[in-house]
Each structure stands twice: as structure tokens, then as C-alpha cells.
XYZ file of C-alpha atoms in Angstrom:
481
model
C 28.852 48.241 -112.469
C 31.832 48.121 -114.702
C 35.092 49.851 -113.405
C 34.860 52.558 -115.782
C 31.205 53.810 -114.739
C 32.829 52.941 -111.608
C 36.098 55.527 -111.872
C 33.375 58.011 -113.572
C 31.156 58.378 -110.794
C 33.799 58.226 -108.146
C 35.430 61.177 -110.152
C 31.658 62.953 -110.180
C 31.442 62.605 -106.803
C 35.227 64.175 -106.173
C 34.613 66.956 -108.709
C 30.790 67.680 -106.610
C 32.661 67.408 -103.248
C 35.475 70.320 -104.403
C 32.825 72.340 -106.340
C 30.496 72.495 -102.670
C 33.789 73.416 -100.407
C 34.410 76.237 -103.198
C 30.187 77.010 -103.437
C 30.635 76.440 -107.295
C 28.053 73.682 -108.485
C 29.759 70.812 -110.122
C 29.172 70.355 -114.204
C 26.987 67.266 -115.222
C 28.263 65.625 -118.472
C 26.415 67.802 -120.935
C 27.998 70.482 -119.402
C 25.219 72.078 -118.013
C 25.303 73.629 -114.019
C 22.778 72.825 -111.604
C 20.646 76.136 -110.386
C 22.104 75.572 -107.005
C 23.704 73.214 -104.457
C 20.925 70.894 -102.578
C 21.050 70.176 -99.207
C 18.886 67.140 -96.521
C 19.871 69.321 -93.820
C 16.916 70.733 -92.841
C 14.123 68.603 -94.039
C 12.063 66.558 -91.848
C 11.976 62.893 -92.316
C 7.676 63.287 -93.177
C 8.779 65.978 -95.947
C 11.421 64.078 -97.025
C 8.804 60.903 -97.070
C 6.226 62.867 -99.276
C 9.027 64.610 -102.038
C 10.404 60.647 -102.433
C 7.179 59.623 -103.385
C 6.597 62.571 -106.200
C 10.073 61.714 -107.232
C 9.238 58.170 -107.507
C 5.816 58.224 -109.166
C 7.775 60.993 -111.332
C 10.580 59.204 -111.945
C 8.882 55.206 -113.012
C 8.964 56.513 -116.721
C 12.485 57.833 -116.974
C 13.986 55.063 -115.020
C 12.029 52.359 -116.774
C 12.512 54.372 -120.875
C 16.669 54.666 -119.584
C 16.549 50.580 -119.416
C 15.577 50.423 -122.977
C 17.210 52.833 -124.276
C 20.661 51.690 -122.579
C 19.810 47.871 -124.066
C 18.997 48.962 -126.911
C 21.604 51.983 -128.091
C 24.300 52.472 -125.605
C 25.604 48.524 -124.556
C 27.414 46.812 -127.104
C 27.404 43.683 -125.162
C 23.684 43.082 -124.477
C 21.704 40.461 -126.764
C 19.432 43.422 -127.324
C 21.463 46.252 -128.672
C 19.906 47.795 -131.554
C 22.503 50.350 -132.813
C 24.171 53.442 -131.914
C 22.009 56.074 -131.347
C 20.819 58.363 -134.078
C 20.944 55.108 -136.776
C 17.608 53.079 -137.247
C 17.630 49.232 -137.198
C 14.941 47.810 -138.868
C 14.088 43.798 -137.221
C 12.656 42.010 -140.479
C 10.878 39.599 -138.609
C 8.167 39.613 -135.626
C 9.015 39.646 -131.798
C 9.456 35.903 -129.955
C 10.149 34.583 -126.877
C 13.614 35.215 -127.339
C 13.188 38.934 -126.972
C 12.923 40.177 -123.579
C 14.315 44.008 -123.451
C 10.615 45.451 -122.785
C 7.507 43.598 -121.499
C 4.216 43.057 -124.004
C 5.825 43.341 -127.141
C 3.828 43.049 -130.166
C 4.031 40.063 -132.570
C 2.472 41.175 -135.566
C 4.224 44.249 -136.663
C 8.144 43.602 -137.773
C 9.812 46.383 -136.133
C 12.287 49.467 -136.817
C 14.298 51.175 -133.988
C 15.617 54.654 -133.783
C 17.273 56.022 -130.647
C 17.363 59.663 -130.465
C 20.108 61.973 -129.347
C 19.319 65.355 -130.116
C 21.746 67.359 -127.913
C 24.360 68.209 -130.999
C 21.633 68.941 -134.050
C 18.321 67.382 -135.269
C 17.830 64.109 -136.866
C 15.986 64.031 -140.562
C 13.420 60.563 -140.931
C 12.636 59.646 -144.342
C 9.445 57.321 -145.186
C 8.937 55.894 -148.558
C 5.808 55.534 -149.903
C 3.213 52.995 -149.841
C -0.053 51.193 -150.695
C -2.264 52.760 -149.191
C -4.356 49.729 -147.435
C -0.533 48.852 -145.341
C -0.602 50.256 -142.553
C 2.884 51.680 -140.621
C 3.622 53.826 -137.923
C 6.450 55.446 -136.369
C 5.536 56.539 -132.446
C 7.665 59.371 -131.136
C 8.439 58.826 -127.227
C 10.221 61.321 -125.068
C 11.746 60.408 -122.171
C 9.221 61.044 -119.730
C 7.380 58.334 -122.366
C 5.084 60.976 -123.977
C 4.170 59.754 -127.350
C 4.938 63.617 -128.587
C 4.249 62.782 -132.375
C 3.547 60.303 -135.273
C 4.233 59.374 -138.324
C 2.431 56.868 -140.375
C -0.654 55.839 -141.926
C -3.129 58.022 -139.759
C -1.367 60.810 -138.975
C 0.719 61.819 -142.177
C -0.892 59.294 -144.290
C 1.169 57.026 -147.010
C 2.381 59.199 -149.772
C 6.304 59.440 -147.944
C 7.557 62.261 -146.720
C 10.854 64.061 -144.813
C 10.471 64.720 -141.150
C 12.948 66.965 -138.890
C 12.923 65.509 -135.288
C 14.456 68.407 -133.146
C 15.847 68.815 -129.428
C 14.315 71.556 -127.266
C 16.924 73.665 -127.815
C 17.285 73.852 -131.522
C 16.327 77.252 -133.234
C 16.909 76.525 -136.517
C 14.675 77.341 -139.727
C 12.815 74.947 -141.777
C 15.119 73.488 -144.263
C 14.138 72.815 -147.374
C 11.716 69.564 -148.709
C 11.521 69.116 -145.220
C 7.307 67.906 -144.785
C 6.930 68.948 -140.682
C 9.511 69.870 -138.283
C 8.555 67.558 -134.809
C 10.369 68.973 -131.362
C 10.856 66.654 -128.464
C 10.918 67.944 -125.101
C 13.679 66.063 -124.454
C 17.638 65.486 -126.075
C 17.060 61.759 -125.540
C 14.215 59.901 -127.292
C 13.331 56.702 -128.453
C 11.661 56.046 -131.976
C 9.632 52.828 -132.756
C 7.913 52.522 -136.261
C 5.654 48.811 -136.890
C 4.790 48.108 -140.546
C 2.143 45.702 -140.865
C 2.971 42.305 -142.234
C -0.185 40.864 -144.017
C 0.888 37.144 -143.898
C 4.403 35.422 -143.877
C 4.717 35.407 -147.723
C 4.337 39.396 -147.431
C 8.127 39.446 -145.682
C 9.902 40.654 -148.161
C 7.529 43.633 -149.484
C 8.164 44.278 -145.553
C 11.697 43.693 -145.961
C 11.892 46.107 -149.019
C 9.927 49.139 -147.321
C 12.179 48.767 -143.886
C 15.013 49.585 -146.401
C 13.585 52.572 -147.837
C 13.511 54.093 -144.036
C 16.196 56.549 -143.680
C 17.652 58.132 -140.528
C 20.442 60.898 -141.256
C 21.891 64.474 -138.712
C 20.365 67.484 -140.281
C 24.307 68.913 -141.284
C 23.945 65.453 -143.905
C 20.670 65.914 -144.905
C 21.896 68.907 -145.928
C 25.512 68.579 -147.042
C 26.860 71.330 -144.594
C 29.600 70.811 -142.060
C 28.206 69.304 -139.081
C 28.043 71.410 -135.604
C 30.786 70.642 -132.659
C 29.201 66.712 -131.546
C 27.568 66.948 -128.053
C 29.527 66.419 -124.492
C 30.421 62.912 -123.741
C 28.326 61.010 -121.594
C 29.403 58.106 -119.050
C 26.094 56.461 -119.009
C 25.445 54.873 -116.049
C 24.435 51.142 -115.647
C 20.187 50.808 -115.402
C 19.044 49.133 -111.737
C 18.969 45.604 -112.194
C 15.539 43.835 -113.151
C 13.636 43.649 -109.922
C 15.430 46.029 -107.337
C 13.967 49.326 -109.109
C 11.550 49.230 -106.865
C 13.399 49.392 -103.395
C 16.764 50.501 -104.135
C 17.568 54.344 -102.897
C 20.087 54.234 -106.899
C 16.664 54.558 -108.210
C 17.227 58.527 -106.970
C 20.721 58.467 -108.444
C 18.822 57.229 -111.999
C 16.388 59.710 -111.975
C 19.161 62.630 -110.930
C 21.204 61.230 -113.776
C 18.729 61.579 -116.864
C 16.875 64.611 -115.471
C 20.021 66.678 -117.386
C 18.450 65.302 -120.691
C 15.409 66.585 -119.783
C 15.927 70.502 -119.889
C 14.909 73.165 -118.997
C 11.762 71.580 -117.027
C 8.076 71.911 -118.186
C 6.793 75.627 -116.716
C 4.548 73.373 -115.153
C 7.072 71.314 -113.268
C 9.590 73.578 -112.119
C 8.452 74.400 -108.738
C 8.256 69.807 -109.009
C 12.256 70.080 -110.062
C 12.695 72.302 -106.973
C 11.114 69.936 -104.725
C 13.302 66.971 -105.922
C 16.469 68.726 -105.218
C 15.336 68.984 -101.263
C 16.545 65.828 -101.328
C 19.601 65.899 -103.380
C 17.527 65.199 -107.239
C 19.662 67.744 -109.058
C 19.930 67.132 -113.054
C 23.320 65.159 -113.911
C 24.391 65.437 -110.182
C 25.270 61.921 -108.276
C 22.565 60.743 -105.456
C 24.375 59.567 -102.916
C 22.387 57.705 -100.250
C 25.088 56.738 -98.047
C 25.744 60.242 -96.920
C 22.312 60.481 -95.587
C 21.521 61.104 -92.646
C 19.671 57.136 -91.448
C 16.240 58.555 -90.620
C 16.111 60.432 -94.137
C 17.246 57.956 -96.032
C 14.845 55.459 -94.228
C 12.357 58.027 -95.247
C 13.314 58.161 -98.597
C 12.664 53.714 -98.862
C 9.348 54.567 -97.213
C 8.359 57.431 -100.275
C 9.046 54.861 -103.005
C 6.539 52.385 -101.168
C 4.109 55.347 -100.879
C 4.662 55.909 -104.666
C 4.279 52.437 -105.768
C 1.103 51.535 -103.830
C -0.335 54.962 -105.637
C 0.583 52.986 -108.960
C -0.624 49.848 -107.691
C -4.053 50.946 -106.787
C -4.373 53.242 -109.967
C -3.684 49.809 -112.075
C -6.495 48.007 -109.697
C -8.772 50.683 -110.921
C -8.154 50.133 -114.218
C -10.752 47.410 -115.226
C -9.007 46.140 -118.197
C -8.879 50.078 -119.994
C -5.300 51.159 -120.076
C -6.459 53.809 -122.825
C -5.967 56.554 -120.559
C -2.772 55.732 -119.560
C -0.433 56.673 -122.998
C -0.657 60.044 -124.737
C 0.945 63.528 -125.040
C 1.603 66.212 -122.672
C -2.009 67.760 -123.663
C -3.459 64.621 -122.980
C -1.929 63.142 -119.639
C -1.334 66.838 -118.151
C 0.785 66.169 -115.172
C -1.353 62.880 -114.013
C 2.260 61.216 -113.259
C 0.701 58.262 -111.404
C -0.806 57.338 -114.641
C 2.214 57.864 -116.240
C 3.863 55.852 -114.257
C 1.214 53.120 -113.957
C 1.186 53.056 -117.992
C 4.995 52.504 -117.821
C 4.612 49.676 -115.918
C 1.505 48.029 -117.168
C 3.261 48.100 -120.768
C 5.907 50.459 -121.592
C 5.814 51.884 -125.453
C 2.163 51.944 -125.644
C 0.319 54.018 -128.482
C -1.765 56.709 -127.718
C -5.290 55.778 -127.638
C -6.589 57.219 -131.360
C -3.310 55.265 -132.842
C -3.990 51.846 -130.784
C -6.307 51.022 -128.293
C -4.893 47.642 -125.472
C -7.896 46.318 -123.739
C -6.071 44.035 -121.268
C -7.739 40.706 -120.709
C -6.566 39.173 -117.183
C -9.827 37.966 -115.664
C -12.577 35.442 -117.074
C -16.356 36.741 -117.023
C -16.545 35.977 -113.234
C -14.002 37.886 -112.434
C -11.450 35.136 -111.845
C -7.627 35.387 -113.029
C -6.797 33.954 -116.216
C -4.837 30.803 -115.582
C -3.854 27.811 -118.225
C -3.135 25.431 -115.169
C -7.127 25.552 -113.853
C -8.937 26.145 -116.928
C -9.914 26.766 -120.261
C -11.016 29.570 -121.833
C -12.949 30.373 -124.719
C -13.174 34.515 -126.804
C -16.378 34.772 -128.780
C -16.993 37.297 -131.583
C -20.987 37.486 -132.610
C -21.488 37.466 -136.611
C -20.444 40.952 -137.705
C -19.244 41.777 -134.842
C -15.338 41.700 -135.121
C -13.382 44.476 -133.700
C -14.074 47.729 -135.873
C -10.626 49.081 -136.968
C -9.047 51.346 -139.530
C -5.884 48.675 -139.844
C -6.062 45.569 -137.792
C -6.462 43.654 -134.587
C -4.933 40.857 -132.396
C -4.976 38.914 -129.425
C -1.511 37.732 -128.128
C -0.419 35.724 -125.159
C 1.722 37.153 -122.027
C 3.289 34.949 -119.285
C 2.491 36.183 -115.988
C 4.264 38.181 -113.915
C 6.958 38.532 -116.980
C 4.906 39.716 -119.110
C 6.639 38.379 -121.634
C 5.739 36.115 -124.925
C 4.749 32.141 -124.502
C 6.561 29.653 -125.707
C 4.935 27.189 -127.234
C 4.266 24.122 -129.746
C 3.144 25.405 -132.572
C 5.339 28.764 -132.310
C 1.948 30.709 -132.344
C 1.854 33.906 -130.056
C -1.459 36.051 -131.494
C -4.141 35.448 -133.360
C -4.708 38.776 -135.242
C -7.316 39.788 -138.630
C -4.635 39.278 -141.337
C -5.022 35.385 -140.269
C -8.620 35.036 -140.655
C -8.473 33.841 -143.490
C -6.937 30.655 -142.154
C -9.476 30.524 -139.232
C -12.252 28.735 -138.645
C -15.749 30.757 -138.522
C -18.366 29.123 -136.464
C -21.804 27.667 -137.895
C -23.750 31.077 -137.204
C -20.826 32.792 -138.889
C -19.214 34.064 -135.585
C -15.581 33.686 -134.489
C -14.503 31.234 -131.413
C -10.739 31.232 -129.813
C -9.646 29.147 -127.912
C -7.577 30.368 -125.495
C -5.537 27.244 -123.183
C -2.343 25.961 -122.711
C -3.407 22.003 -124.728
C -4.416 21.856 -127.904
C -8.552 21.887 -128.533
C -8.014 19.270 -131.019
C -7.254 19.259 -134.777
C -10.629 20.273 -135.716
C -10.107 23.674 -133.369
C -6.535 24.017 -133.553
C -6.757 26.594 -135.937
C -8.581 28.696 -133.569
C -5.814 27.944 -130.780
C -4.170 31.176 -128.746
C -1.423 28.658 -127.072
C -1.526 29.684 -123.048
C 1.323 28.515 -120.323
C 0.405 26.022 -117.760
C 0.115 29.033 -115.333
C -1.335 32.568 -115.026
C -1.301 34.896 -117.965
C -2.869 37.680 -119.440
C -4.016 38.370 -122.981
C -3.341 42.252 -124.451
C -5.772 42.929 -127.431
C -4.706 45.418 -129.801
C -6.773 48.089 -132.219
C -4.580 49.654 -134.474
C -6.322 52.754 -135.708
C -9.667 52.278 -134.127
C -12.991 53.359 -135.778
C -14.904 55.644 -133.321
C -17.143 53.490 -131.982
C -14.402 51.551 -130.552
C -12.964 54.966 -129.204
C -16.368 56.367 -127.879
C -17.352 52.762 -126.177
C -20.230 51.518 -128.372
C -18.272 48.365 -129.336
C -16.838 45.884 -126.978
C -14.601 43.635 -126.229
C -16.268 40.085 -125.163
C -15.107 38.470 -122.004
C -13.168 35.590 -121.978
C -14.857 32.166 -120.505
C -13.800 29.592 -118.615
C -14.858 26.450 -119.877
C -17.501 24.462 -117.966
């Protein structure tokens, strides 16, 4: 942690400790007051067990959405920083190896990043329009990772348009030449549109429409004065990669961006109360060392009660994560698949915008892995994935998650390439999915796999409703005899 987070907390935890003696709660850093002072006193360590493990399984998105956002809009010094927030960054070129902020990116979809603050006033997106057979998309995610909105090709169609992306406390009217007004449950959110490339000579049209995408504060969209900004914030450091898991700072996390998320869902507010039984109070500082050892040990204990609730709810999942990614309406308050979506592939689209049929096991039920085999995913004649947009196939290193290096720099195989791939005599489609080539004669055909496990993600952008309703599906993948 750097020494000014460092001094910042230290100074929290001073201002907290005079604001108790004096029974005054202590201000978080939007200036907001916690309800009341929380206390461990008086909970047993099995109560304490069970409200760790809501607050865990809660808490997976926030903590997990905070590490992105924080790479992406807050630290200057990581490879991975986007831009301030409220300023879009459009990345004219598809995701590689090299980029490593989130796990299962996509490859085939150049990206554009927005990072939403929406404490001070709303933020005004402006889309160009377009023909109408590209297809783009810009998914809204709040930070409990609700995909709250869209806007793109299926949802507000190509013709351009003016959006107003407001906090949930803004209570404003409807400017004018504004085309919807979209509210976000929370003052932080993160904004990721994908405008399909059709093939690598298509760039620049890409290149050209990314430009065209414009991100401006309400007070500029409309020439007025803008309001007083929003509090200062001394954003705290994310949990290192790999202790988020068993580290009691994952409370602290949680406690810290629960401030952006206010007031709490009617539905959750008797959930808030819980959480600050054990010291979870929005914008207030966790501090486990103060607990007494039997809590605290109780506390380690919830998030391994919360984690084997995600682990078994991503057992269950038999390659359908559809269910996983959505909107309030649709997820309701099912945190463990929340959380279990968050972790199987952060960012996901909500099932009618993208469907990810995850591909980790061969047709006998065996894991996918390029050291012991090779594999082989076979498409009937006429029977190619039925989509509105387009599909792919692209290659994960396991457990990373992460794209493959390889020789031939290919990480997907997706429809805009078919026309470069090799059809089989019947007129069906082979891949070949393994870590050596299949030969020159196949190569074409090649999805490049590590020398080790793996997992392939497929993805249906704007599925037709047979894919949605089950009637079409995806083949297995084969291990090669």
C-alpha cells in the first residue's frame, strides 16, 4: 500500500476512533454518515460465521468490479490504465496475451472503455450512426456487476443517438435531444462498448466509428456551469491477485465501496444491517486486528463457507453460465450466482445480448487438456450457430483464464473468418482444437491450445431464439482417437 493510502486510512481510523468516544459516526469520503456505530461485542462466533459468508458471497462482485475499475481509471502507473474516469478510451485493436486486467476477454470486438463516476452530475454518451449489418454494443455494469442497460445494435438499434447515464441520486429533467435517460443504482460504474471488426482490412472503418463515440458531464452537454465536483476519494489499493479469497481486507474492500452504493436496494437493507454486526459499515475502515481472535477466526471460516457456495454453484453449471449475468429483474437477489458469474468471467453480457457456453470437458466428460490430447469441434451442414451478429470460439489458459500465446498469433476462430476456413466434404465445419499444428492442409481450421489444461468460451452475440430457448446446440468437443 503506498504511504499516502497508508496516512489516509490511518487518519480514517483516528477520525472513527474520536467520532465513537464522542457517539458521533465518523464521515466516509463522500461525505455521507453511517446510520449508526457497529459493534462485535455481542455476536456469537456461529452468527458472526454465517453474516461473513452473506458478506462474502455479497461482496465477490464489488471486490472483484473495484479491481478493474482501479486498473483501469484510478492508477496512473498500471500497464492497464484506461483513463480518468468519466472520459472513454477507445482500444483500436483486439485483446492479446498482453492484456491481463480481467480474465476471458474477448478477441474479436476492438474495445471502448468508459468509467463512470456519477456522484457530482450525469454523464451524456453519444453514438454515431452506422450500417446497419455492424454490429456494436455498449453494456452498462453497476457495481454490484448488474448489466442495468444497453446500448447498441439490439437494444437502441443503429441510427445514433444521445444517452444520459445518471447516479441514483440525480433528479433532474430530461434535457433536450437527449434519446433515453439510463439510471445506475450506483455512483460508480463501468461502461464497455465492442464494435464488431469484420476482418483486419475493416480497422480503420472501426477506427473511424470509435472516434465518433463521445463521452461529456451533463453541465457540457449543455453549456451551463457545472455543479460543485464530488468529495475526494482516497481510493484504496484492490487485494492482491490471489489473497481475495482468505484475507479478512476483503471486509475492509467491501466496507469501502458499499458508500458508492447508496441508499441500499429496499430489498437489501435489512442485508446492509446484517453486515454492520460485524463492523461492514459504508466508507467506514474494517479493522480485523481489533477483533476479538475467535470472531475474527470466524469471520476466515464465513469466507470459506461463501466460496464453497460459489464453488459448488459453478460445478452445477454444466457448461451454461447464461443464468449467471443480467439485471436486477433478472438475477433478483441470487448473490451466489452473482458472485459465481463474477468469477467464472467478469463483464459478461446478459443472456439475450450474448450467450458463453463454456467448453472445459471433451464428450466423455474429461478436462480439456493440450498436453494429453487432441480435440476436434464439429458443425453439421447448416448447422452453424444461429445468431443475429456473430460467433466465436477463443482459447483460455487454465487456471488464468487468460489468452494463449501462440505461433501463429491466432486466439478465436469466429464467423467473420469463414470465409478463410476450410468447409468439410459434406459441407460441415471441423476445428481443430490442440496445442501442434494439424498440418498445412488443416491449419486453417487450427484454434492454437497450450501444452496444458484450458478451456474454450464460445460466444453468441445477439442470439436467434432457438439458441435462447435450447433447440440449437452447441457440439461437444472430441478427443482424438
Amino acid at each position: 500500500m503506498d504511504t499516502r493510502t497508508d496516512l489516509a486510512l490511518l487518519a480514517a481510523a483516528i477520525i472513527a476512533t474520536v467520532c465513537a468516544c464522542s457517539r458521533q459516526p465518523a464521515p466516509d469520503s463522500t461525505g455521507n454518515r453511517p446510520a449508526a456505530e457497529t459493534t462485535t461485542q455481542a455476536l456469537s462466533p456461529a452468527e458472526a460465521r454465517a453474516i461473513a459468508a452473506e458478506a462474502y458471497v455479497y461482496g465477490v462482485p464489488l471486490v472483484d468490479q473495484y479491481k478493474t475499475m482501479y486498473a483501469f481509471s484510478v492508477d496512473r502507473n498500471n500497464p492497464q490504465y484506461k483513463g480518468p474516469f468519466n472520459s472513454i478510451l477507445n482500444i483500436a485493436r483486439v485483446f492479446t496475451p498482453d492484456d491481463t486486467a480481467f480474465v476471458t476477454p474477448n478477441s474479436d470486438t476492438p474495445y471502448s472503455f468508459i468509467g463512470l463516476d456519477l456522484r457530482a452530475e450525469p454523464v451524456v454518451l453519444a453514438v454515431p450512426k452506422m450500417e446497419k449489418d455492424r454490429y456494436f454494443v455498449f453494456q452498462l455494469m453497476d457495481l454490484y456487476t448488474f448489466n442495468f442497460d444497453y446500448i447498441g445494435s439490439r437494444v437502441t438499434g443503429n441510427d445514433g443517438g444521445t444517452f444520459l447515464i445518471a447516479g441514483p441520486r440525480w433528479q433532474g429533467e430530461t434535457p433536450k435531444g437527449i434519446t433515453k435517460v439510463i439510471r445506475s443504482e450506483t455512483d460508480l460504474a463501468s461502461v464497455v462498448g465492442r464494435t464488431q471488426l469484420f476482418n483486419p482490412a475493416d480497422l480503420d472503418n472501426v477506427k473511424k466509428i470509435q472516434a465518433a463515440y463521445k463521452v461529456q458531464p451533463l453541465s457540457a452537454y449543455l453549456g451551463t456551469p457545472p455543479p460543485p465536483p464530488a468529495r475526494e476519494v482516497q481510493w484504496i489499493k484492490p487485494i492482491p491477485p490471489g489473497q481475495d479469497r482468505d484475507s479478512p481486507d476483503f471486509f475492509n474492500q467491501l466496507a469501502f465501496l458499499l458508500q458508492f452504493a447508496q441508499p441500499p436496494h429496499p430489498s437489501e437493507a435489512a442485508l446492509r444491517k446484517r453486515f454492520a454486526k460485524i463492523g461492514i459499515v459504508p466508507g467506514q475502515p474494517f479493522d480485523s486486528s481489533r477483533l476479538p481472535p475467535e470472531i475474527k477466526t470466524a469471520l476466515m471460516d464465513g469466507m470459506v463457507d461463501g466460496q464453497k457456495q460459489i464453488d459448488a454453484k459453478r460445478a452445477s453449471l454444466a457448461g451454461r453460465t447464461d443464468a449467471l449475468f443480467g439485471d436486477r429483474a433478472f438475477l433478483k437477489n441470487d448473490y451466489v450466482a452473482r458472485a459465481t458469474g463474477t468469477q467464472v468471467g467478469i463483464g459478461a453480457n446478459s443472456r439475450e445480448e450474448a450467450l458463453y457456453p463454456i467448453l472445459d470437458k471433451d464428450a466423455d466428460g474429461q478436462p480439456l487438456d493440450g498436453s494429453k490430447g487432441k480435440y476436434t469441434l464439429h458443425f453439421a451442414p447448416g448447422q452453424l450457430p444461429p445468431v443475429n451478429a456473430f460467433w466465436s470460439y477463443t482459447m483460455y489458459d487454465l487456471p488464468k483464464q487468460l489468452l494463449v500465446r501462440n505461433p501463429i498469433d491466432r486466439y478465436l476462430i469466429n464467423s467473420p473468418m469463414l470465409p478463410s476456413l476450410k468447409e468439410d466434404s459434406d459441407g460441415g465445419l471441423t476445428l481443430y482444437i490442440q496445442a501442434e499444428s494439424p498440418g498445412k492442409d488443416k491449419e486453417s481450421n487450427w484454434l492454437p491450445a497450450p501444452n496444458g489444461p484450458f478451456v474454450v468460451f464460445a460466444r453468441y452475440y445477439w442470439p436467434k431464439q432457438e439458441l435462447l430457448d435450447g433447440k440449437w446446440q452447441t457440439p461437444p468437443v472430441v478427443r482424438s482417437k
